[in-house]
Amino acid sequence: MSLWTKESDQWETSVQFLPASNSKALEKRGPGRKITLIILVVVFLAIIALITGLLVWHLRYRNRVKVRKVYSGSMRITNEEFQDYYEDPSSPQFRNLATEVLNQVFPSPPACPHLERQSFSYHCQSGQVITLQSPGFPDSPYHANSYTEWLLRADPNHRIKVEFDTFSLENDCGKDFVRVYDSLVALDKQLMAEKCGVYPPSEPLSFISSGNVMLLTMVTNEDKNFPGFRAQVSQIPSQIPGCGGALTGNSGSFATPNFPSYYPPLINCTWSIQVPDGKYVKVQFKKFLMSEPGQSYSTCKKDFVQIGSTKLCGEKSPSTVVSVQSNKMDVLFSSDMSYVDRGFSAEFEAFEPTDPCPGTFQCKNNMCVDSNLRCDGWNDCGDYSDEMNCKCTNAQIKCKNGLCKPNFWQCDSVDDCGDNTDEENCACRNPEDFTCQNGNCVSQRKKCDGQNDCGDSSDEISCSRGAKLSVVPCTEVSYKCKNTQCINKENPECDGVKDCEDGSDEANCECGTRPYKSSRIVGGQAAVEGEWPWQVSLHIKGSGHVCGASVIDERWLVTAAHCVQDSGQTKYSQPQVWEAYLGLHIQGKMGEDTQKRSLKRIIAHPYYNDYTYDNDIALMELDSAVTLGHSVWPICLPAETHNFPVGENVWITGWGATREGGSGASILQKAEVRTINQTVCNDLMSGQITSRMICAGVLTGGVDACQGDSGGPLSAPGAQGRLFLAGVVSWGDGCARRNKPGIYTRVTKFRSWIKEKTGV
Ligand code: 4AZ
């Protein structure tokens, strides 16, 4: 019998509690449903785990996977046939070919200079000054192929200030340079300045950071090593003085922070000017230097000055004036994060609205200039407005562009009109003509025809007949060799070419060169030490510097005769009263290379005229020879026939007065001037110029020799970078006056006398 058979009632009765329909549903959700649920949960968890795993791998490990990049290239050897053995890199044939190819690509062993690298790190403390210097300074020039960096830090709320007291690097920033960064790493966008060349004390060089860090780097290449730099580093409070403020009264002055040195980056300063009620205010920028790479000088988006809607940047002339029709003016100065400059110095002034320039002429640019300066030929306003709409007088030339210029500026080799009117038709009206050295005109056809057509034979000079310069009959302008033969080449002495058969034009050429040369061109600035090794300072024992002189050899100096004329108690003509300082840079400071000598003999020119200053030249023999070297070196003496062309740039040097009636300079000064046409000069100097004199200057004034420079050199450039003694500082009508050039003794006229007396 089976338990589930119909025959058992009890069993059936018990079954009633569970109707057949429910038992069917129960059958479905029973053990099968649970399994499905479990599977679902497991699958869900697996997906979550997979996603989590993927995320962890991606975020944590994936970026560590190194991506291998393969660069490939090929080279084709066109002049070799392929051979099977070239497939085997270890074969001697492959090796030979490879060596040959490498030798062609790198003809000499590739230059791989050893780069010297040094890094210094400093943290400034308040009140402490740290001295930095380039490696080797001051005992030896800096090293070649070097990279040096100085990481500078200051306390919070402080800035770094770096002040260079000496800065002398090669003049080419492509070779040696110092960079200043407003950061601790060399970021281009925070580069404040890149400097090279020489900065004399008259051009102070100091930098201030925007925050409390700064980086200096110095890079040098293989050639020409200079003394280098020394700088003082200190920390200064973040709040720097001179950045804006309230300015009141009728006039006053203000300047960018750290002027005349460099302003810091990332700075905004506002000066609020207020003048008395009823007046207007104007500002004149006496100096304005705000240049930087990438600046647009029309939009001035980098460093700029803003007054109302006027924005200024770049470099501006001292005649830049901005005015407002109000008694208040705000001047905003803003610098960005890169490149800094020297900034500005400015003066403000109140003016009457009805009369901006009382008693003076008002320029178009709002400047006021003396009324006498109107129509005088000089651009006094800076915008030519004082020279516009003028009626030229008899003493003036009328330029084609309408300007009037003094007659004596005609034919002085300087384009004073601006359109060259004053230099046209000067010597030879016919442009086909040749202009002789004496000013005569001869046909070009007569040049080099063997005849003296000019009268001074200058039409027969530098005529090369065939490959070799020929010996010609001696004339006023031909060069005379030691063997008395004459050659027809202009200034052949020491030009590196043997022109005389006996080579005498290239003998005794150890002169006129110098170790250091600064190419900056300005009127009257401190020289670089060693730049003028022939410059001598003549002292009267016990009274100091009196005159200059030039070294012409180890025993002889050239000076002015007027320096050695007895006057009152002082016997200037006696050698024993003098001391000569050679290789001197700063008065009163004997340098390591300075040599002091007493004098044995003074020879003043016998024809010196103390009324006209004619023949103003003298020779001095030292009591013992000096050692010639980089600090003391002779200047070249020009041959009698040497030609110094009119308008040529020449240099004057000395410790004389820096302005008329002023006191002497302590550091040797230099200035660039131009030689001036003899006739023009004679007119300017009321006929006092003799042929033994040569004139040089800047006719606009401001650059000249002065008292105390007398006897010193007028150095003119010659062949091969040598300098020749064109003149000796002699006299002038005051110093640096307009239309009053300096007058120098013309050394060519005394060449044979010097030779006769000294043997040089
Ligand atoms: C002087 O008194 C002197 N401006 C030298 C040069 C000049 C003027 C004066 C030229 O020694």
PDB file of C-alpha atoms in Angstrom, residues 412-680:
ATOM      1  CA  ASP A 412      80.010 120.491 -41.665  1.00  0.00           C
ATOM      2  CA  SER A 413      79.265 116.882 -42.662  1.00  0.00           C
ATOM      3  CA  VAL A 414      76.288 116.758 -40.294  1.00  0.00           C
ATOM      4  CA  ASP A 415      72.736 116.683 -41.645  1.00  0.00           C
ATOM      5  CA  ASP A 416      71.351 119.465 -39.442  1.00  0.00           C
ATOM      6  CA  CYS A 417      68.258 120.183 -41.577  1.00  0.00           C
ATOM      7  CA  GLY A 418      67.111 116.600 -41.372  1.00  0.00           C
ATOM      8  CA  ASP A 419      66.646 116.577 -45.153  1.00  0.00           C
ATOM      9  CA  ASN A 420      70.360 117.163 -45.906  1.00  0.00           C
ATOM     10  CA  THR A 421      69.778 120.631 -47.471  1.00  0.00           C
ATOM     11  CA  ASP A 422      72.704 122.026 -45.444  1.00  0.00           C
ATOM     12  CA  GLU A 423      75.076 119.370 -46.788  1.00  0.00           C
ATOM     13  CA  GLU A 424      74.147 119.613 -50.452  1.00  0.00           C
ATOM     14  CA  ASN A 425      76.437 121.235 -53.038  1.00  0.00           C
ATOM     15  CA  CYS A 426      79.121 121.702 -50.448  1.00  0.00           C
ATOM     16  CA  ALA A 427      82.484 121.368 -52.068  1.00  0.00           C
ATOM     17  CA  CYS A 428      81.600 120.282 -55.525  1.00  0.00           C
ATOM     18  CA  ARG A 429      78.375 121.423 -57.096  1.00  0.00           C
ATOM     19  CA  ASN A 430      78.793 118.815 -59.751  1.00  0.00           C
ATOM     20  CA  PRO A 431      78.143 115.408 -58.175  1.00  0.00           C
ATOM     21  CA  GLU A 432      80.515 113.949 -60.758  1.00  0.00           C
ATOM     22  CA  ASP A 433      83.410 115.874 -59.176  1.00  0.00           C
ATOM     23  CA  PHE A 434      85.934 114.567 -56.677  1.00  0.00           C
ATOM     24  CA  THR A 435      86.287 116.540 -53.412  1.00  0.00           C
ATOM     25  CA  CYS A 436      89.937 117.088 -52.513  1.00  0.00           C
ATOM     26  CA  GLN A 437      91.154 117.023 -48.896  1.00  0.00           C
ATOM     27  CA  ASN A 438      91.741 120.788 -49.143  1.00  0.00           C
ATOM     28  CA  GLY A 439      88.126 121.324 -50.296  1.00  0.00           C
ATOM     29  CA  ASN A 440      88.902 121.906 -53.970  1.00  0.00           C
ATOM     30  CA  CYS A 441      86.888 120.140 -56.665  1.00  0.00           C
ATOM     31  CA  VAL A 442      88.379 118.298 -59.576  1.00  0.00           C
ATOM     32  CA  SER A 443      86.835 116.079 -62.190  1.00  0.00           C
ATOM     33  CA  GLN A 444      86.632 112.412 -61.198  1.00  0.00           C
ATOM     34  CA  ARG A 445      88.616 111.697 -64.379  1.00  0.00           C
ATOM     35  CA  LYS A 446      91.595 113.532 -62.905  1.00  0.00           C
ATOM     36  CA  LYS A 447      91.722 111.219 -59.913  1.00  0.00           C
ATOM     37  CA  CYS A 448      94.722 108.905 -60.079  1.00  0.00           C
ATOM     38  CA  ASP A 449      95.994 110.331 -63.380  1.00  0.00           C
ATOM     39  CA  GLY A 450      99.475 110.902 -62.005  1.00  0.00           C
ATOM     40  CA  GLN A 451      99.009 114.703 -61.875  1.00  0.00           C
ATOM     41  CA  ASN A 452      98.519 116.813 -58.767  1.00  0.00           C
ATOM     42  CA  ASP A 453      95.178 118.352 -59.771  1.00  0.00           C
ATOM     43  CA  CYS A 454      93.899 119.128 -56.265  1.00  0.00           C
ATOM     44  CA  GLY A 455      96.952 121.114 -55.278  1.00  0.00           C
ATOM     45  CA  ASP A 456      97.481 118.933 -52.193  1.00  0.00           C
ATOM     46  CA  SER A 457      97.825 115.709 -54.243  1.00  0.00           C
ATOM     47  CA  SER A 458      94.841 114.151 -52.500  1.00  0.00           C
ATOM     48  CA  ASP A 459      93.495 113.136 -55.938  1.00  0.00           C
ATOM     49  CA  GLU A 460      96.535 110.889 -56.279  1.00  0.00           C
ATOM     50  CA  ILE A 461      96.253 109.072 -52.985  1.00  0.00           C
ATOM     51  CA  SER A 462      95.098 105.442 -52.613  1.00  0.00           C
ATOM     52  CA  CYS A 463      95.390 104.808 -56.352  1.00  0.00           C
ATOM     53  CA  SER A 464      96.285 101.207 -56.738  1.00  0.00           C
ATOM     54  CA  ARG A 465      97.918 100.601 -60.068  1.00  0.00           C
ATOM     55  CA  GLY A 466      97.762  96.912 -60.621  1.00  0.00           C
ATOM     56  CA  ALA A 467      97.724  94.673 -57.585  1.00  0.00           C
ATOM     57  CA  LYS A 468     100.470  96.452 -55.702  1.00  0.00           C
ATOM     58  CA  LEU A 469     100.477 100.030 -54.453  1.00  0.00           C
ATOM     59  CA  SER A 470     103.054 101.958 -56.326  1.00  0.00           C
ATOM     60  CA  VAL A 471     105.801 104.213 -55.138  1.00  0.00           C
ATOM     61  CA  VAL A 472     104.927 107.783 -56.082  1.00  0.00           C
ATOM     62  CA  PRO A 473     106.686 111.129 -55.939  1.00  0.00           C
ATOM     63  CA  CYS A 474     106.380 112.432 -52.380  1.00  0.00           C
ATOM     64  CA  THR A 475     103.606 115.007 -51.880  1.00  0.00           C
ATOM     65  CA  GLU A 476     101.802 116.791 -49.029  1.00  0.00           C
ATOM     66  CA  VAL A 477      99.483 113.815 -48.553  1.00  0.00           C
ATOM     67  CA  SER A 478     101.527 110.758 -49.523  1.00  0.00           C
ATOM     68  CA  TYR A 479     102.949 108.485 -46.829  1.00  0.00           C
ATOM     69  CA  LYS A 480     106.723 108.531 -46.504  1.00  0.00           C
ATOM     70  CA  CYS A 481     108.386 105.206 -45.714  1.00  0.00           C
ATOM     71  CA  LYS A 482     111.576 105.036 -43.645  1.00  0.00           C
ATOM     72  CA  ASN A 483     113.579 104.456 -46.831  1.00  0.00           C
ATOM     73  CA  THR A 484     112.207 107.866 -48.039  1.00  0.00           C
ATOM     74  CA  GLN A 485     110.055 106.281 -50.719  1.00  0.00           C
ATOM     75  CA  CYS A 486     106.472 107.543 -50.781  1.00  0.00           C
ATOM     76  CA  ILE A 487     103.348 105.437 -51.296  1.00  0.00           C
ATOM     77  CA  ASN A 488      99.930 106.505 -52.479  1.00  0.00           C
ATOM     78  CA  LYS A 489      97.734 104.912 -49.797  1.00  0.00           C
ATOM     79  CA  GLU A 490      95.756 106.834 -47.221  1.00  0.00           C
ATOM     80  CA  ASN A 491      96.699 106.083 -43.584  1.00  0.00           C
ATOM     81  CA  PRO A 492      98.769 102.954 -44.328  1.00  0.00           C
ATOM     82  CA  GLU A 493     100.418 102.905 -40.896  1.00  0.00           C
ATOM     83  CA  CYS A 494      99.704  99.876 -38.724  1.00  0.00           C
ATOM     84  CA  ASP A 495      96.794  98.690 -40.905  1.00  0.00           C
ATOM     85  CA  GLY A 496      98.127  95.128 -41.042  1.00  0.00           C
ATOM     86  CA  VAL A 497      99.310  95.419 -44.673  1.00  0.00           C
ATOM     87  CA  LYS A 498     102.968  95.885 -45.532  1.00  0.00           C
ATOM     88  CA  ASP A 499     102.834  98.763 -48.006  1.00  0.00           C
ATOM     89  CA  CYS A 500     106.398 100.130 -47.828  1.00  0.00           C
ATOM     90  CA  GLU A 501     109.091  97.994 -49.395  1.00  0.00           C
ATOM     91  CA  ASP A 502     111.050  98.232 -46.130  1.00  0.00           C
ATOM     92  CA  GLY A 503     107.938  97.409 -44.053  1.00  0.00           C
ATOM     93  CA  SER A 504     108.353 100.625 -42.063  1.00  0.00           C
ATOM     94  CA  ASP A 505     104.590 101.347 -42.230  1.00  0.00           C
ATOM     95  CA  GLU A 506     104.040  98.258 -40.069  1.00  0.00           C
ATOM     96  CA  ALA A 507     106.942  98.818 -37.673  1.00  0.00           C
ATOM     97  CA  ASN A 508     106.350 100.020 -34.094  1.00  0.00           C
ATOM     98  CA  CYS A 509     102.689  99.089 -34.173  1.00  0.00           C
ATOM     99  CA  GLU A 510     102.474  97.951 -30.563  1.00  0.00           C
ATOM    100  CA  CYS A 511     100.126 100.840 -29.812  1.00  0.00           C
ATOM    101  CA  GLY A 512      96.546 102.037 -29.705  1.00  0.00           C
ATOM    102  CA  THR A 513      94.963  98.780 -28.553  1.00  0.00           C
ATOM    103  CA  ARG A 514      93.247  98.194 -25.221  1.00  0.00           C
ATOM    104  CA  PRO A 515      92.028  95.212 -23.253  1.00  0.00           C
ATOM    105  CA  TYR A 516      88.578  96.551 -22.387  1.00  0.00           C
ATOM    106  CA  LYS A 517      86.278  98.535 -24.537  1.00  0.00           C
ATOM    107  CA  SER A 518      82.774  99.584 -23.689  1.00  0.00           C
ATOM    108  CA  SER A 519      80.652 100.429 -26.681  1.00  0.00           C
ATOM    109  CA  ARG A 520      78.061 102.513 -24.860  1.00  0.00           C
ATOM    110  CA  ILE A 521      77.840 105.942 -26.449  1.00  0.00           C
ATOM    111  CA  VAL A 522      76.919 108.851 -24.238  1.00  0.00           C
ATOM    112  CA  GLY A 523      78.314 112.253 -23.653  1.00  0.00           C
ATOM    113  CA  GLY A 524      80.413 112.330 -20.526  1.00  0.00           C
ATOM    114  CA  GLN A 525      80.294 109.161 -18.520  1.00  0.00           C
ATOM    115  CA  ALA A 526      82.680 107.219 -16.348  1.00  0.00           C
ATOM    116  CA  ALA A 527      85.193 105.197 -18.320  1.00  0.00           C
ATOM    117  CA  VAL A 528      85.698 101.521 -17.690  1.00  0.00           C
ATOM    118  CA  GLU A 529      88.896 100.761 -15.785  1.00  0.00           C
ATOM    119  CA  GLY A 530      91.651  99.988 -18.284  1.00  0.00           C
ATOM    120  CA  GLU A 531      89.677 101.376 -21.227  1.00  0.00           C
ATOM    121  CA  TRP A 532      92.128 104.239 -21.913  1.00  0.00           C
ATOM    122  CA  PRO A 533      95.546 102.822 -20.963  1.00  0.00           C
ATOM    123  CA  TRP A 534      97.444 105.789 -22.487  1.00  0.00           C
ATOM    124  CA  GLN A 535      95.638 108.326 -20.295  1.00  0.00           C
ATOM    125  CA  VAL A 536      97.941 109.956 -17.728  1.00  0.00           C
ATOM    126  CA  SER A 537      97.082 112.177 -14.768  1.00  0.00           C
ATOM    127  CA  LEU A 538      99.697 114.885 -14.178  1.00  0.00           C
ATOM    128  CA  HIS A 539      99.861 116.060 -10.569  1.00  0.00           C
ATOM    129  CA  ILE A 540     101.690 118.998  -9.092  1.00  0.00           C
ATOM    130  CA  LYS A 541     103.280 117.525  -5.958  1.00  0.00           C
ATOM    131  CA  GLY A 542     101.114 118.390  -2.995  1.00  0.00           C
ATOM    132  CA  SER A 543      98.210 119.878  -5.005  1.00  0.00           C
ATOM    133  CA  GLY A 544      96.856 116.980  -7.030  1.00  0.00           C
ATOM    134  CA  HIS A 545      95.648 116.619 -10.596  1.00  0.00           C
ATOM    135  CA  VAL A 546      96.293 119.533 -12.939  1.00  0.00           C
ATOM    136  CA  CYS A 547      96.487 118.232 -16.502  1.00  0.00           C
ATOM    137  CA  GLY A 548      96.200 115.119 -18.629  1.00  0.00           C
ATOM    138  CA  ALA A 549      98.817 113.541 -20.914  1.00  0.00           C
ATOM    139  CA  SER A 550      99.176 110.515 -23.215  1.00  0.00           C
ATOM    140  CA  VAL A 551     101.662 107.647 -23.085  1.00  0.00           C
ATOM    141  CA  ILE A 552     103.529 107.305 -26.412  1.00  0.00           C
ATOM    142  CA  ASP A 553     106.159 104.837 -25.170  1.00  0.00           C
ATOM    143  CA  GLU A 554     107.584 103.493 -21.930  1.00  0.00           C
ATOM    144  CA  ARG A 555     109.478 106.729 -21.240  1.00  0.00           C
ATOM    145  CA  TRP A 556     107.633 109.519 -23.052  1.00  0.00           C
ATOM    146  CA  LEU A 557     104.384 111.419 -22.600  1.00  0.00           C
ATOM    147  CA  VAL A 558     102.704 114.028 -24.807  1.00  0.00           C
ATOM    148  CA  THR A 559     100.840 116.895 -23.123  1.00  0.00           C
ATOM    149  CA  ALA A 560      99.885 120.516 -23.782  1.00  0.00           C
ATOM    150  CA  ALA A 561     102.492 123.289 -23.645  1.00  0.00           C
ATOM    151  CA  HIS A 562     100.090 125.516 -21.696  1.00  0.00           C
ATOM    152  CA  CYS A 563     100.187 122.954 -18.847  1.00  0.00           C
ATOM    153  CA  VAL A 564     103.930 123.535 -18.382  1.00  0.00           C
ATOM    154  CA  GLN A 565     104.065 127.351 -18.368  1.00  0.00           C
ATOM    155  CA  ASP A 566     105.244 128.972 -15.161  1.00  0.00           C
ATOM    156  CA  SER A 567     102.501 130.882 -13.426  1.00  0.00           C
ATOM    157  CA  GLY A 568     102.914 132.868 -10.219  1.00  0.00           C
ATOM    158  CA  GLN A 569     104.708 130.846  -7.603  1.00  0.00           C
ATOM    159  CA  THR A 570     104.385 127.528  -9.381  1.00  0.00           C
ATOM    160  CA  LYS A 571     107.176 126.537 -11.680  1.00  0.00           C
ATOM    161  CA  TYR A 572     105.118 124.325 -13.971  1.00  0.00           C
ATOM    162  CA  SER A 573     108.024 124.237 -16.435  1.00  0.00           C
ATOM    163  CA  GLN A 574     110.251 122.374 -13.945  1.00  0.00           C
ATOM    164  CA  PRO A 575     110.161 118.570 -14.059  1.00  0.00           C
ATOM    165  CA  GLN A 576     110.657 118.197 -10.289  1.00  0.00           C
ATOM    166  CA  VAL A 577     107.283 119.782  -9.419  1.00  0.00           C
ATOM    167  CA  TRP A 578     105.368 117.083 -11.303  1.00  0.00           C
ATOM    168  CA  GLU A 579     104.274 113.511 -10.651  1.00  0.00           C
ATOM    169  CA  ALA A 580     102.811 111.397 -13.440  1.00  0.00           C
ATOM    170  CA  TYR A 581     100.213 108.710 -12.640  1.00  0.00           C
ATOM    171  CA  LEU A 582      99.881 106.058 -15.337  1.00  0.00           C
ATOM    172  CA  GLY A 583      97.193 103.357 -15.250  1.00  0.00           C
ATOM    173  CA  LEU A 584      95.101 105.459 -12.839  1.00  0.00           C
ATOM    174  CA  HIS A 585      91.299 105.206 -12.805  1.00  0.00           C
ATOM    175  CA  ILE A 586      90.095 107.012  -9.698  1.00  0.00           C
ATOM    176  CA  GLN A 587      91.897 110.116  -8.401  1.00  0.00           C
ATOM    177  CA  GLY A 588      93.456 109.488  -5.012  1.00  0.00           C
ATOM    178  CA  LYS A 589      93.124 105.736  -5.365  1.00  0.00           C
ATOM    179  CA  MET A 590      96.316 104.061  -6.526  1.00  0.00           C
ATOM    180  CA  GLY A 591      95.166 100.855  -8.162  1.00  0.00           C
ATOM    181  CA  GLU A 592      97.254  97.692  -8.276  1.00  0.00           C
ATOM    182  CA  ASP A 593      98.289  98.564 -11.818  1.00  0.00           C
ATOM    183  CA  THR A 594      98.895 102.281 -11.261  1.00  0.00           C
ATOM    184  CA  GLN A 595     102.496 103.371 -11.852  1.00  0.00           C
ATOM    185  CA  LYS A 596     103.741 106.670 -10.470  1.00  0.00           C
ATOM    186  CA  ARG A 597     106.750 108.392 -11.986  1.00  0.00           C
ATOM    187  CA  SER A 598     108.689 111.606 -11.531  1.00  0.00           C
ATOM    188  CA  LEU A 599     109.828 113.554 -14.573  1.00  0.00           C
ATOM    189  CA  LYS A 600     113.314 113.860 -15.930  1.00  0.00           C
ATOM    190  CA  ARG A 601     112.661 116.416 -18.625  1.00  0.00           C
ATOM    191  CA  ILE A 602     109.951 118.663 -20.062  1.00  0.00           C
ATOM    192  CA  ILE A 603     110.210 119.913 -23.641  1.00  0.00           C
ATOM    193  CA  ALA A 604     107.584 122.543 -24.490  1.00  0.00           C
ATOM    194  CA  HIS A 605     107.226 123.367 -28.158  1.00  0.00           C
ATOM    195  CA  PRO A 606     109.518 126.306 -28.891  1.00  0.00           C
ATOM    196  CA  TYR A 607     106.820 128.065 -30.917  1.00  0.00           C
ATOM    197  CA  TYR A 608     104.058 127.728 -28.339  1.00  0.00           C
ATOM    198  CA  ASN A 609     102.133 130.998 -28.232  1.00  0.00           C
ATOM    199  CA  ASP A 610     100.453 131.570 -24.902  1.00  0.00           C
ATOM    200  CA  TYR A 611      98.148 134.203 -26.374  1.00  0.00           C
ATOM    201  CA  THR A 612      96.819 132.247 -29.361  1.00  0.00           C
ATOM    202  CA  TYR A 613      97.516 128.733 -27.985  1.00  0.00           C
ATOM    203  CA  ASP A 614      99.210 127.948 -31.306  1.00  0.00           C
ATOM    204  CA  ASN A 615     101.629 124.944 -31.127  1.00  0.00           C
ATOM    205  CA  ASP A 616     100.185 123.911 -27.748  1.00  0.00           C
ATOM    206  CA  ILE A 617     102.215 120.728 -27.289  1.00  0.00           C
ATOM    207  CA  ALA A 618     104.924 119.511 -24.906  1.00  0.00           C
ATOM    208  CA  LEU A 619     106.849 116.307 -24.249  1.00  0.00           C
ATOM    209  CA  MET A 620     107.666 114.821 -20.866  1.00  0.00           C
ATOM    210  CA  GLU A 621     110.393 112.262 -20.234  1.00  0.00           C
ATOM    211  CA  LEU A 622     109.828 109.976 -17.249  1.00  0.00           C
ATOM    212  CA  ASP A 623     112.639 109.431 -14.753  1.00  0.00           C
ATOM    213  CA  SER A 624     112.380 105.667 -15.355  1.00  0.00           C
ATOM    214  CA  ALA A 625     110.583 103.471 -17.836  1.00  0.00           C
ATOM    215  CA  VAL A 626     107.123 102.163 -16.977  1.00  0.00           C
ATOM    216  CA  THR A 627     106.061  98.563 -17.481  1.00  0.00           C
ATOM    217  CA  LEU A 628     103.726  98.398 -20.427  1.00  0.00           C
ATOM    218  CA  GLY A 629     100.744  96.077 -20.025  1.00  0.00           C
ATOM    219  CA  HIS A 630      96.969  96.054 -20.018  1.00  0.00           C
ATOM    220  CA  SER A 631      96.720  99.160 -17.764  1.00  0.00           C
ATOM    221  CA  VAL A 632      99.491 101.244 -19.307  1.00  0.00           C
ATOM    222  CA  TRP A 633      99.812 101.119 -23.065  1.00  0.00           C
ATOM    223  CA  PRO A 634     100.870 103.693 -25.695  1.00  0.00           C
ATOM    224  CA  ILE A 635      98.505 105.325 -28.176  1.00  0.00           C
ATOM    225  CA  CYS A 636      99.584 105.322 -31.860  1.00  0.00           C
ATOM    226  CA  LEU A 637     101.112 108.510 -33.187  1.00  0.00           C
ATOM    227  CA  PRO A 638      99.667 109.419 -36.603  1.00  0.00           C
ATOM    228  CA  ALA A 639     101.969 109.979 -39.553  1.00  0.00           C
ATOM    229  CA  GLU A 640     102.289 113.585 -40.708  1.00  0.00           C
ATOM    230  CA  THR A 641     100.035 112.771 -43.660  1.00  0.00           C
ATOM    231  CA  HIS A 642      97.421 110.856 -41.651  1.00  0.00           C
ATOM    232  CA  ASN A 643      93.933 112.050 -42.553  1.00  0.00           C
ATOM    233  CA  PHE A 644      91.296 112.346 -39.818  1.00  0.00           C
ATOM    234  CA  PRO A 645      88.102 112.823 -41.851  1.00  0.00           C
ATOM    235  CA  VAL A 646      85.668 115.556 -40.844  1.00  0.00           C
ATOM    236  CA  GLY A 647      82.625 114.244 -38.993  1.00  0.00           C
ATOM    237  CA  GLU A 648      84.500 111.193 -37.646  1.00  0.00           C
ATOM    238  CA  ASN A 649      83.578 110.004 -34.146  1.00  0.00           C
ATOM    239  CA  VAL A 650      86.477 110.517 -31.734  1.00  0.00           C
ATOM    240  CA  TRP A 651      86.865 110.223 -27.954  1.00  0.00           C
ATOM    241  CA  ILE A 652      87.956 112.646 -25.276  1.00  0.00           C
ATOM    242  CA  THR A 653      88.971 111.465 -21.824  1.00  0.00           C
ATOM    243  CA  GLY A 654      90.073 113.071 -18.586  1.00  0.00           C
ATOM    244  CA  TRP A 655      89.434 113.980 -14.950  1.00  0.00           C
ATOM    245  CA  GLY A 656      88.575 117.595 -15.833  1.00  0.00           C
ATOM    246  CA  ALA A 657      85.552 119.610 -14.709  1.00  0.00           C
ATOM    247  CA  THR A 658      82.230 117.956 -15.464  1.00  0.00           C
ATOM    248  CA  ARG A 659      80.657 121.374 -16.168  1.00  0.00           C
ATOM    249  CA  GLU A 660      81.983 124.845 -16.876  1.00  0.00           C
ATOM    250  CA  GLY A 661      83.320 126.328 -13.632  1.00  0.00           C
ATOM    251  CA  GLY A 662      82.685 123.026 -11.857  1.00  0.00           C
ATOM    252  CA  SER A 663      85.047 120.715 -10.042  1.00  0.00           C
ATOM    253  CA  GLY A 664      87.046 117.831 -11.486  1.00  0.00           C
ATOM    254  CA  ALA A 665      85.815 114.261 -11.773  1.00  0.00           C
ATOM    255  CA  SER A 666      87.121 111.599  -9.458  1.00  0.00           C
ATOM    256  CA  ILE A 667      86.577 108.709 -11.910  1.00  0.00           C
ATOM    257  CA  LEU A 668      88.113 109.030 -15.387  1.00  0.00           C
ATOM    258  CA  GLN A 669      85.423 110.338 -17.755  1.00  0.00           C
ATOM    259  CA  LYS A 670      84.986 109.703 -21.461  1.00  0.00           C
ATOM    260  CA  ALA A 671      82.833 111.362 -24.102  1.00  0.00           C
ATOM    261  CA  GLU A 672      82.303 110.878 -27.799  1.00  0.00           C
ATOM    262  CA  VAL A 673      82.541 113.912 -30.058  1.00  0.00           C
ATOM    263  CA  ARG A 674      82.983 114.525 -33.787  1.00  0.00           C
ATOM    264  CA  THR A 675      85.739 116.239 -35.703  1.00  0.00           C
ATOM    265  CA  ILE A 676      84.554 119.492 -37.246  1.00  0.00           C
ATOM    266  CA  ASN A 677      85.348 121.067 -40.593  1.00  0.00           C
ATOM    267  CA  GLN A 678      88.268 123.505 -40.221  1.00  0.00           C
ATOM    268  CA  THR A 679      86.553 126.397 -42.012  1.00  0.00           C
ATOM    269  CA  VAL A 680      83.293 125.948 -40.097  1.00  0.00           C
TER     270      VAL A 680
END
